[in-house]
Amino acid sequence: MTRGFRVAAPLFPAAAALGASFGVLARTAHLNALAAIVMSATTFAGSSQVAAVSVLGAGGSVAAAGVAAMLLNARYAPIGITVAHAFRGSPLKRFAQAQLVVDESWALSGGGTPRFDRRVLLGIGAMLWVAWVGGTAVGAFAGQAIGDTSAFGLDGAFAALFTALLAAQLRDRRRVAAALIGGAVAAILIPFTPPGIPIIAATGAVVVGWRRR
Amino acid sequence: MSAAWACVIVVGVGTFALKAVGPVGVSGRKLPAHVVELLDMVAPAILAALVVTETFAHGRSLVIDARLVGVGAGLVAIVFRAPIWLVVLAGAVATAVARLVT
């Protein structure tokens, strides 16, 4: 786990700042500070939280917010399956540890590759959880004082992070092909489907393409 | 119960379940070799889709904005084999600067 802490340390400020921007957003969408913090501590999946409170803030129903969030988090089913073999112990323990799976902890610990290390994933996940929940609390309470967090360029930073994690995956032609198909499917679907669908469809396309070979 | 708390509970329970699919539902079982090989392809596909989404998606439209500059700076850092924190920092700074000047 210590190695996980070390790997995640550089991401701590960025994750905390993103958490703060979620906290601010949640308040503008009429969640009180406690609800915002509880949501970050339990859901712990940034994009889906942003989507859900945005739907609520725009006057949408709880059902609409839930559907938007579930579509965005659907990718955690295949992501979890790629690391499932490493989880041991009682179902309750595995259930609890599974909650520390987020895109960053999964990819940075080698998820979906032979060098995957579950303890590194748990270390990264725990550290990012602290940053995310702490950041949310700061944003939810200090809201206006923080100002416009988009000026920090965090969205571009996470796009660059995923690019680096993708580059590390491109070890052979099969994986390059999977990345090209996945990226293309996502790009094509973004204008036509709700957020989240393009990512799950990209996964599905690669699975179908692989089986049809 | 307010809509806000209902939303917190619905999204929380749903996400608990989705994250548990692999580690609770599949764990412990030895997967056949062809499934393992297939799962090797899932990571690059998901990461590529995340890169496209995080760089170009704005709701349901594809846009070119400051984030692309951030990814470009990140790519330069990646090519020079910079550590991951430097890639992230380069991405943030380049995106912030591009946003400031546009």
Coordinates of C-alpha atoms in Angstrom, one line a residue:
Chain A
M1 CA 0.0 0.0 0.0
T2 CA 2.9 2.4 0.7
R3 CA 3.9 2.1 -2.9
G4 CA 0.4 3.1 -3.8
F5 CA 0.6 6.1 -1.6
R6 CA 3.8 7.1 -3.3
V7 CA 2.4 6.6 -6.8
A8 CA -0.7 8.7 -5.9
A9 CA 1.0 11.5 -4.0
P10 CA 1.6 13.6 -7.1
L11 CA -2.1 13.4 -8.0
F12 CA -3.3 14.4 -4.5
P13 CA -3.5 18.1 -5.1
A14 CA -5.3 17.6 -8.5
A15 CA -7.8 15.2 -7.0
A16 CA -8.4 17.5 -4.0
A17 CA -9.0 20.5 -6.3
L18 CA -11.4 18.5 -8.4
G19 CA -13.2 17.4 -5.2
A20 CA -13.4 21.1 -4.3
S21 CA -15.0 21.9 -7.6
F22 CA -17.5 19.1 -7.1
G23 CA -18.3 20.5 -3.7
V24 CA -18.9 24.0 -5.1
L25 CA -21.1 22.5 -7.9
A26 CA -23.1 20.4 -5.5
R27 CA -24.0 23.5 -3.4
T28 CA -25.2 25.3 -6.5
A29 CA -27.4 22.3 -7.2
H30 CA -29.0 22.5 -3.8
L31 CA -27.2 19.7 -2.0
N32 CA -26.2 20.7 1.5
A33 CA -22.6 20.3 2.5
L34 CA -23.2 17.1 4.3
A35 CA -25.0 15.5 1.3
A36 CA -22.1 16.5 -0.9
I37 CA -19.5 15.0 1.4
V38 CA -21.5 11.8 1.9
M39 CA -21.9 11.5 -1.8
S40 CA -18.1 11.8 -2.4
A41 CA -17.4 9.3 0.4
T42 CA -19.8 6.7 -0.8
T43 CA -20.0 7.0 -4.6
F44 CA -16.3 8.0 -5.1
A45 CA -16.5 8.4 -8.9
G46 CA -16.0 12.0 -10.0
S47 CA -17.6 12.2 -13.4
S48 CA -20.8 10.4 -12.3
Q49 CA -21.2 12.7 -9.3
V50 CA -20.8 15.8 -11.4
A51 CA -23.3 14.4 -13.9
A52 CA -25.9 13.5 -11.2
V53 CA -25.8 16.9 -9.4
S54 CA -25.8 18.7 -12.7
V55 CA -29.0 17.0 -13.7
L56 CA -30.6 17.8 -10.3
G57 CA -29.4 21.4 -10.5
A58 CA -30.9 21.8 -14.0
G59 CA -34.3 20.7 -12.5
G60 CA -34.1 17.1 -13.5
S61 CA -35.6 14.2 -11.6
V62 CA -33.8 11.9 -9.2
A63 CA -34.4 9.1 -11.7
A64 CA -32.7 11.1 -14.5
A65 CA -29.8 11.9 -12.3
G66 CA -29.4 8.3 -11.3
V67 CA -29.5 7.0 -14.9
A68 CA -26.9 9.6 -16.0
A69 CA -24.6 8.5 -13.2
M70 CA -25.1 4.8 -13.8
L71 CA -24.3 5.1 -17.5
L72 CA -21.1 6.9 -16.6
N73 CA -20.2 4.2 -14.1
A74 CA -21.1 1.2 -16.2
R75 CA -17.4 1.0 -17.2
Y76 CA -16.7 -0.2 -13.7
A77 CA -18.2 -3.5 -14.5
P78 CA -15.6 -4.4 -17.2
I79 CA -12.8 -2.5 -15.2
G80 CA -13.6 -4.6 -12.1
I81 CA -13.6 -7.8 -14.1
T82 CA -10.0 -7.1 -15.4
V83 CA -8.7 -7.1 -11.8
A84 CA -11.2 -9.5 -10.2
H85 CA -8.7 -12.4 -10.0
A86 CA -6.5 -10.5 -7.5
F87 CA -9.2 -9.9 -4.9
R88 CA -9.3 -12.6 -2.2
G89 CA -11.1 -13.1 1.1
S90 CA -14.7 -12.9 2.2
P91 CA -17.3 -11.3 -0.2
L92 CA -17.7 -8.4 2.3
K93 CA -14.0 -7.7 2.3
R94 CA -13.9 -7.8 -1.5
F95 CA -16.9 -5.6 -1.7
A96 CA -15.3 -3.0 0.5
Q97 CA -12.0 -3.1 -1.3
A98 CA -13.8 -2.9 -4.7
Q99 CA -15.0 0.6 -3.7
L100 CA -11.4 1.9 -4.0
V101 CA -11.4 1.1 -7.7
V102 CA -11.5 4.3 -9.7
D103 CA -10.0 4.9 -13.2
E104 CA -6.8 6.3 -11.8
S105 CA -6.2 3.7 -9.1
W106 CA -7.0 0.9 -11.6
A107 CA -4.8 2.2 -14.5
L108 CA -1.8 3.4 -12.3
S109 CA -1.7 0.0 -10.5
G110 CA -1.4 -1.9 -13.9
G111 CA -5.1 -2.9 -14.1
G112 CA -5.7 -5.2 -17.1
T113 CA -2.0 -6.1 -17.3
P114 CA 0.0 -9.0 -15.9
R115 CA 1.9 -6.6 -13.5
F116 CA -1.4 -5.6 -11.7
D117 CA -0.9 -5.2 -8.0
R118 CA -4.0 -5.1 -5.8
R119 CA -2.2 -3.5 -2.8
V120 CA -0.9 -0.7 -5.0
L121 CA -4.5 -0.2 -6.2
L122 CA -5.8 0.0 -2.6
G123 CA -3.0 2.5 -1.7
I124 CA -3.7 4.8 -4.6
G125 CA -7.5 4.4 -4.1
A126 CA -7.3 5.3 -0.4
M127 CA -5.1 8.3 -1.0
L128 CA -7.3 9.6 -3.8
W129 CA -10.4 9.0 -1.6
V130 CA -9.0 11.2 1.2
A131 CA -8.1 13.9 -1.4
W132 CA -11.6 13.7 -3.1
V133 CA -13.6 13.7 0.1
G134 CA -11.4 16.4 1.8
G135 CA -11.6 18.5 -1.3
T136 CA -15.3 18.1 -1.5
A137 CA -15.6 19.3 2.1
V138 CA -13.5 22.4 1.4
G139 CA -15.5 23.2 -1.7
A140 CA -18.9 22.6 0.0
F141 CA -18.1 24.8 2.9
A142 CA -15.8 27.5 1.4
G143 CA -17.5 27.5 -2.0
Q144 CA -17.4 31.0 -3.3
A145 CA -14.0 31.8 -1.8
I146 CA -12.4 29.3 -4.2
G147 CA -13.6 30.9 -7.3
D148 CA -13.6 29.3 -10.8
T149 CA -11.5 26.1 -10.5
S150 CA -11.6 25.6 -14.3
A151 CA -8.8 28.2 -14.4
F152 CA -6.4 25.6 -12.9
G153 CA -6.6 23.4 -16.1
L154 CA -7.5 20.3 -14.1
D155 CA -9.6 18.9 -16.9
G156 CA -6.6 19.0 -19.3
A157 CA -4.4 17.5 -16.6
F158 CA -6.6 14.4 -16.2
A159 CA -6.8 14.1 -20.0
A160 CA -3.0 14.2 -20.1
L161 CA -2.9 11.6 -17.3
F162 CA -5.1 9.2 -19.2
T163 CA -3.0 9.7 -22.3
A164 CA 0.1 8.7 -20.3
L165 CA -1.6 5.6 -18.9
L166 CA -2.8 4.7 -22.4
A167 CA 0.7 5.2 -23.9
A168 CA 2.1 2.7 -21.2
Q169 CA -0.5 0.1 -22.5
L170 CA 0.5 0.3 -26.1
R171 CA 3.1 -2.6 -26.0
D172 CA 2.0 -4.5 -29.1
R173 CA -0.1 -4.3 -32.2
R174 CA -3.2 -5.9 -30.7
R175 CA -3.3 -3.3 -27.9
V176 CA -2.7 -0.5 -30.4
A177 CA -5.6 -1.8 -32.5
A178 CA -7.9 -2.1 -29.4
A179 CA -7.0 1.5 -28.5
L180 CA -7.7 2.8 -32.0
I181 CA -11.1 1.0 -32.2
G182 CA -12.0 2.1 -28.6
G183 CA -11.1 5.8 -29.3
A184 CA -12.8 5.8 -32.7
V185 CA -16.0 4.3 -31.3
A186 CA -16.1 6.8 -28.5
A187 CA -15.5 9.8 -30.8
I188 CA -18.3 8.6 -33.2
L189 CA -20.8 8.1 -30.4
I190 CA -20.2 11.2 -28.2
P191 CA -22.6 13.4 -30.3
F192 CA -25.3 10.8 -30.4
T193 CA -25.5 9.1 -27.0
P194 CA -25.7 10.2 -23.4
P195 CA -22.3 10.5 -21.6
G196 CA -20.9 7.2 -20.5
I197 CA -22.4 5.1 -23.4
P198 CA -19.4 5.9 -25.7
I199 CA -16.9 4.4 -23.2
I200 CA -18.9 1.2 -22.5
A201 CA -19.6 0.9 -26.3
A202 CA -15.8 1.2 -27.0
T203 CA -15.3 -1.7 -24.6
G204 CA -18.1 -3.7 -26.2
A205 CA -16.7 -3.1 -29.8
V206 CA -13.3 -4.4 -28.8
V207 CA -14.8 -7.5 -27.2
V208 CA -17.0 -8.2 -30.2
G209 CA -14.2 -7.5 -32.6
W210 CA -11.9 -9.9 -30.7
R211 CA -14.4 -12.8 -30.7
R212 CA -15.2 -12.4 -34.4
R213 CA -11.6 -12.8 -35.5
Chain B
M1 CA -36.6 12.9 2.0
S2 CA -35.3 15.6 -0.2
A3 CA -34.4 15.0 -3.9
A4 CA -30.8 15.7 -3.0
W5 CA -30.5 12.9 -0.4
A6 CA -32.5 10.5 -2.7
C7 CA -30.0 11.2 -5.4
V8 CA -27.0 10.6 -3.0
I9 CA -28.5 7.2 -2.0
V10 CA -29.5 6.1 -5.5
V11 CA -26.2 6.9 -7.1
G12 CA -24.2 5.6 -4.1
V13 CA -26.0 2.2 -4.1
G14 CA -25.8 1.8 -7.8
T15 CA -22.1 2.6 -7.9
F16 CA -21.4 0.2 -5.0
A17 CA -23.0 -2.5 -7.1
L18 CA -21.2 -1.7 -10.4
K19 CA -17.8 -1.5 -8.7
A20 CA -18.5 -4.9 -7.0
V21 CA -19.3 -6.8 -10.2
G22 CA -15.7 -7.9 -10.8
P23 CA -14.2 -8.3 -7.4
V24 CA -17.3 -9.9 -5.7
G25 CA -19.0 -11.5 -8.7
V26 CA -16.0 -13.0 -10.6
S27 CA -13.2 -13.1 -8.0
G28 CA -11.4 -16.3 -7.1
R29 CA -12.5 -18.1 -10.3
K30 CA -9.7 -19.1 -12.7
L31 CA -10.7 -17.5 -16.0
P32 CA -10.1 -19.4 -19.3
A33 CA -7.0 -18.3 -21.3
H34 CA -9.0 -16.7 -24.1
V35 CA -11.0 -14.6 -21.6
V36 CA -7.7 -13.4 -20.0
E37 CA -6.4 -12.5 -23.5
L38 CA -9.6 -10.6 -24.2
L39 CA -9.4 -8.7 -21.0
D40 CA -5.9 -7.5 -22.1
M41 CA -7.6 -5.6 -24.8
V42 CA -10.2 -4.0 -22.5
A43 CA -7.7 -1.7 -20.7
P44 CA -6.4 0.1 -23.9
A45 CA -9.9 0.4 -25.2
I46 CA -11.3 2.0 -22.1
L47 CA -8.3 4.3 -21.7
A48 CA -8.5 5.4 -25.3
A49 CA -12.2 6.1 -24.9
L50 CA -11.4 8.1 -21.7
V51 CA -8.7 10.1 -23.5
V52 CA -11.1 11.0 -26.3
T53 CA -13.9 11.8 -23.8
E54 CA -11.8 13.9 -21.5
T55 CA -10.1 15.8 -24.3
F56 CA -12.9 16.5 -26.8
A57 CA -16.3 15.8 -25.2
H58 CA -18.4 18.7 -23.9
G59 CA -21.7 17.1 -23.0
R60 CA -22.8 15.7 -26.3
S61 CA -20.6 17.7 -28.6
L62 CA -17.0 17.3 -29.7
V63 CA -15.1 20.5 -29.2
I64 CA -11.4 21.6 -29.6
D65 CA -10.4 23.8 -26.6
A66 CA -7.7 24.4 -24.1
R67 CA -7.7 20.7 -23.0
L68 CA -6.1 19.7 -26.3
V69 CA -3.2 22.0 -25.6
G70 CA -2.9 20.2 -22.2
V71 CA -2.8 16.8 -23.8
G72 CA -0.2 18.1 -26.3
A73 CA 2.0 19.2 -23.5
G74 CA 1.5 15.9 -21.7
L75 CA 2.5 14.1 -24.9
V76 CA 5.7 16.0 -25.1
A77 CA 6.4 15.0 -21.5
I78 CA 5.5 11.4 -22.2
V79 CA 7.9 11.3 -25.3
F80 CA 10.7 12.5 -23.0
R81 CA 9.9 9.7 -20.5
A82 CA 8.9 12.2 -17.8
P83 CA 7.5 10.8 -14.6
I84 CA 3.7 10.7 -14.3
W85 CA 3.4 13.7 -12.0
L86 CA 5.3 15.9 -14.5
V87 CA 2.9 14.8 -17.3
V88 CA -0.1 15.8 -15.1
L89 CA 1.6 19.1 -14.1
A90 CA 2.4 19.9 -17.8
G91 CA -1.2 19.1 -18.7
A92 CA -2.6 21.4 -16.0
V93 CA -0.2 24.3 -16.7
A94 CA -0.6 24.2 -20.5
T95 CA -4.4 23.9 -20.2
A96 CA -4.6 26.8 -17.7
V97 CA -2.3 29.0 -19.9
A98 CA -4.2 28.2 -23.1
R99 CA -7.5 29.0 -21.3
L100 CA -6.1 32.3 -20.0
V101 CA -5.0 33.5 -23.5
T102 CA -8.0 32.4 -25.5

